[in-house]
Amino acid sequence: MTISQEIANLTEDSGQDLPEENVQIGSIQGTVVGLRYYTGTVNRGEMVSLVREPQNPYDRNAVMVANVYGRQVGHIKKELAAPMAYIMDNNLARVEGVVPYGETNKFSMPVNLTFWSKEENRDAVHNQMRRHGFKLGTEFKGYSTKTSLGRDLLGLSSKMSAIPLTAEELKNAFDKLFDDLMEDKTREMEPAEAVCTALLPHQKQALSWMTSRENSNDLPPFWEEKSGLYFNVLTNFAVKERPEKVLGGILADDMGLGKTLTTIALIVSNFHNGKPLPLEQKTFHLIIIINVENTCCLIKKIKIKIVETMIIKKKKKRSQTFKTVVKVTLQCKKILIFINLMFVSFLKHFIKKKNSNTHCSRSYFISIQDQFEQHIRADVTLKVYLYYGAERKRSVKLLSEQDVVLTTYNVLSSDFGNKANSPLHKVNWLRVVLDEGHVVRNPNALQSKAVLELQSERRWILSGTPIQNSLKDLYMLMSFLKLKPFDVKEWWSRIIQRPVTMGDRVGLKNLQVLVKGITLRRTKNSKVAGRMLVQLPERRVFVQHVTLSEEEREEYEQVRKEGRKIIGSYFEEGTIMTNYADVLAILVRLRQYILCFNHYSSSSSINDPGTPNELREHLINKITLVLNSGSDEECAICLDSLRQPVITYCAHVYCRPCICEVIRSEKQARCPLCRAQIKTRELVEYPGEEMQAGAATGENWRSSSKVDALMSNLLKLRQEDPTVKSLVVSQFTRFMDLIEVPLREYGFSFTRLDGTMAQKTRAKAIQDFQDSSPGNPTIMLLSLKAGGVGINLTAASHVFMMDPAWNPAAEDQCVDRCHRLGQSRDVVITKFIVKDSVEENMVKIQKKKQELVEKAFGVKKPMDLKQARMEEIRALMEI
DNA sequence: CATCAGGCGTGGT
DNA sequence: AGTCGCCTGATCG
């Protein structure tokens, strides 16, 4: 979790189902009346939801009763509705209902109401009920809370009879949630002929499983057929009509097992009725010629490919002009894939490019795009459209005609949010695939809503880590898959989330059944028929401590003292959070100092600015620092990666659309983070990285202890085995500039990959590096966040981590780029840490964080987070 | 006359 | 296993 996200959590209205609110403070039996006016039915033991109806013309206290399917059943009797309305409107408690019996009566039925709230509201709720002559009890008498099926629907009896799970057990259960025996998931299936890459056995299994999930006629989890009726065993809901099928699921394989390839195979292999996607010539009825001058390069590239095949087939000559031949199929084949925009450096790249009015979309799609090209036979025409960038064609027709449409979560949500005419939401897709689907985990975020609104027959989530923080993440996934009734928050909470977090074994069992039914997960260590799924070479991590030279130490201490003084004064004033950008700036400066010392001009971003121009520059400095700090900053409003980042006069960074929305909706707009007044015209944009182009070469170059340490390692390696290739990873591109100097000096052949590079050079860099023939580079300077998912750097077997990352996961991901399928050597990771410095403190905090996550899984106390953040800064600066 | 079991009709917010 | 208020008739001191 990033810093701004944590801050956002502090400012955000506390959610409705924090653990504190999960105390049962009383229950009472009430009556549902007016049944004959509504069609909704309830079976014995079935859950109902209670919805306030303040607009009811007869009684503003009205409380509506609805069944799990959302059909109205009736109302709560008005005498009881009166106190309930007060309690519900003032959020004193949440009320849940279960109907113990009731099919027989035509006019009314009983309902067992349970009040859930914070302990401190107990008295208020009890008093309110008492004032109206109702006494809340603790238990219902006269009947069992168990249904005929013996399942515990109220969660009451289990609380008393069964031993709740301990936190330890719960965590364990969570870890094992996805460990599936895969009994019926070992069947293999050959992909369609259009796939030219040979699938590994586990990929064939995944393909088979995915295909069967899409074509299956099985009932969704927890539905059973019983004497002509369809019966949900969890909610006790029974219907005549067959419940909607859930076609799709979660492919949760570990990174590097080929989720994307499997999905591509699925796309071309399983069209309607289990037949492959019709790609051959005969399905195309129409040939048109269009001008593609305006479409971006990659499209062009693909289409040129098509031209080539056409030339072969039609034996026609066509000059290499901008005209190209496109085939249009009369059948609709629509697939949508999302790519996660994970990396801030990419984002910077995008903004920079956007301003210079060039095509930028390619960088995001390059890996997926490549995979399509790589795995699909060249003589097959798969129509792929990148729905991205300012020039994207917002034509529903065009999109409908594609085989595959690629887009990003950001494009989707901005289309969805800005205008009602989002073309992506107008197409009835055959299949929607969320790549890296765990990024849409916050159901309140616009992008999540946009994703949920997509119409599709089949839905897939690809994610190596389907649960990132807590069970709540899963809710979003269920919601996307439209797995009734868990796509509605109330039912998800009542049936799964709350029972599980309260340690109910039945709830956990249900969760397991649920997950098992829709998820396929294999890890690198999974076994198939006793054999390892994928045998990866070993991976060893070494930490190499670096001692600063006396001179360096002196300079470092000086900078540290300065920063400590400033941050210390913020602490005293209690203004740490308001001066957050400054604090971050100081920390970054310190970390950079360790790497390359006086190569950074000490242009102060801390002194009070005077003229507006100075202020502007000052803010630009700050936003640059924040975005380059490597702390993976996210917008505190949308909780997403920053999109068009801007900085306010009070030095907080948001997405431009987000903060503009805030300013527009409030009269006296205030900064969500510090409550300072803000105006739209005072927002300062991030100018991109141009200004950073400092000359790090030449006379003013000077080595540092860290660079020396790296160089001695590299030299030793080369001596031992000149074919060994290494990745040198840093978060600071300018540090990479510095490293280039000694690399050249010692005659290393190297290449570089960072966010500032144009896509062409980027692809070339990877290609050169992966090529092992002599003369090609043996070292790649890699920016921690460059590359994105799916970049393959298996040529490297050594990784040098030059500076510790805030987020240990980012480091892991980086290493995974070479430690993956196709790696033949053991991977050695060397992390350089400077002794007695912020770096060491960072590592300590990293460790602490990890422990904390492991100990208290998913349970966070919001107030402690702010404290923890302050403590972190304190620990970093040794104050 | 008081009390109670049982039958009956009633029925939205 | 079931509402709930009201009426009735049986039963009791």
Coordinates of C-alpha atoms (C1' of nucleotides) in Angstrom, one line a residue, chain A residues 44 104-105 143, chain C residues 1-4:
Chain A
R44 CA -37.7 -20.8 5.2
T104 CA -47.7 -20.5 4.2
N105 CA -49.1 -17.2 5.1
Y143 CA -37.0 -22.8 16.7
Chain C
dA1 C1' -43.3 -24.8 15.3
dG2 C1' -46.2 -20.2 13.3
dT3 C1' -50.2 -13.8 14.1
dC4 C1' -53.1 -11.6 16.9

